[in-house]
């Protein structure tokens, strides 16, 4: 396995294609590309079979919804599992599940046993598998490439998605028309088998930990707690909510405009979809240069304004010569925002919680696209597609300007690698992991002149303590002896406190070192541990260490 931490690369490591030089990333990228193409082929075949057997637009829409609803429902649970279990084994399970579902669908179709109800059920099962796999697939990118290549790797993943989006439906249409739906479902099964084979060959080297893995409930709670305290991740979620709801208008309105207002056919619709994909691929190739010259948040704002222009262009233009240019702009804007937000989400959190953070991002993305598509479709039904597109364009401009000050820039400069500088607590006797609660106190001696600076650093440290598991945190001052400050925090159990040791990052360490420089005294700040519960502890002097 080529590991990010172990690899050494040239200064050009952040080139657009450089991650493909890494064998394991290249193999998984190609496997995911094939799998995404297979998914598009499956979607085309499922929609065609449903339309052929029922003739109901509602049933066709139900098949499409069955693939997206599980993402909103299951993404956070999937992210939690991807963080607390071995990601390689987890991906093997999800790919095996989708292979089984695709194979069953093909067999039932071949035997003419695929009823509309079964098709919806199997499509939902496929959507559940995809929802469970997505956070893990996104999280492993940072394991496969070194940090300088991460932005390019994320952009390449986006390129793969748009390549599949561009050619998948066309391949699906050809297979269904020439060979039949059973071959389309079988093709999808083969792509999952290929993905399963590649993941099987991935020799992952997971980070060793002496602590037992988190339980699902505790892991879910820890992920939500971290997200509520991680400012950069919150910025990504806010910008995502402000963009994808309005961006969904293009997906919802393009087929309506092509078929209705312009009286076009599937061929013209496919060409315009292909132009979106080409714009996205071209944008991904330009992104390294754009990121080098422009502030990340300015880049997202400019791309959002470009997307608004493409929505307005679709509303106002009825020329088959102009619309491809409009779609190119839309694809460029889409990939720029999507890639920028994905990179920020990847780099805004440490490895132990990365899949959960990406799951939250995927949830916001999927919910925004689903809610946006329904909203703009309903508005178009009541008024007109043109008005819906213009309102969405105006909303994108307003939303982009409102979230302009919410900063994602700088996330890639964070050093979230484990610091590992807290020594293990010294104990007279072993303490069981489930004992608790645990009260930790740290005594500082601060000069009056440094009091304001101490309080500033303490507020930052308090957010870190809570983010990493403290259920209570505070600072008090000795009124009898001014200058003596006592920081205290409470963890739910001894195991949760030990997890705090593992979660401290290099950036957190810098905050603690700043506090150490403000401390006055011959010795380091005095640390005490008080543990609740019933394990027998002998009466002895407490042992101290400096895990501040």
mmCIF file of C-alpha atoms in Angstrom, residues 49 108 127 148 201 224 266 274 293 303 318 346 356 408 412 419 441 467 483:
data_model
loop_
_atom_site.group_PDB
_atom_site.id
_atom_site.type_symbol
_atom_site.label_atom_id
_atom_site.label_comp_id
_atom_site.label_asym_id
_atom_site.label_seq_id
_atom_site.Cartn_x
_atom_site.Cartn_y
_atom_site.Cartn_z
ATOM 1 C CA UNK A 49 -38.499 -1.163 -17.276
ATOM 2 C CA UNK A 108 -35.415 -11.821 -11.804
ATOM 3 C CA UNK A 127 -29.613 2.896 -2.765
ATOM 4 C CA UNK A 148 -0.060 17.698 -1.133
ATOM 5 C CA UNK A 201 -6.313 -6.275 -3.022
ATOM 6 C CA UNK A 224 -22.189 15.110 16.111
ATOM 7 C CA UNK A 266 -33.483 12.423 -25.880
ATOM 8 C CA UNK A 274 -22.552 15.751 -21.997
ATOM 9 C CA UNK A 293 -4.221 32.329 -7.514
ATOM 10 C CA UNK A 303 -18.410 29.798 -9.217
ATOM 11 C CA UNK A 318 -33.839 28.917 -26.706
ATOM 12 C CA UNK A 346 -11.621 16.376 4.028
ATOM 13 C CA UNK A 356 -18.620 11.079 9.970
ATOM 14 C CA UNK A 408 -13.541 27.613 4.411
ATOM 15 C CA UNK A 412 -6.037 22.740 4.171
ATOM 16 C CA UNK A 419 0.101 15.103 18.673
ATOM 17 C CA UNK A 441 -8.151 19.593 37.141
ATOM 18 C CA UNK A 467 -15.105 18.873 21.048
ATOM 19 C CA UNK A 483 -3.209 34.409 39.966
#
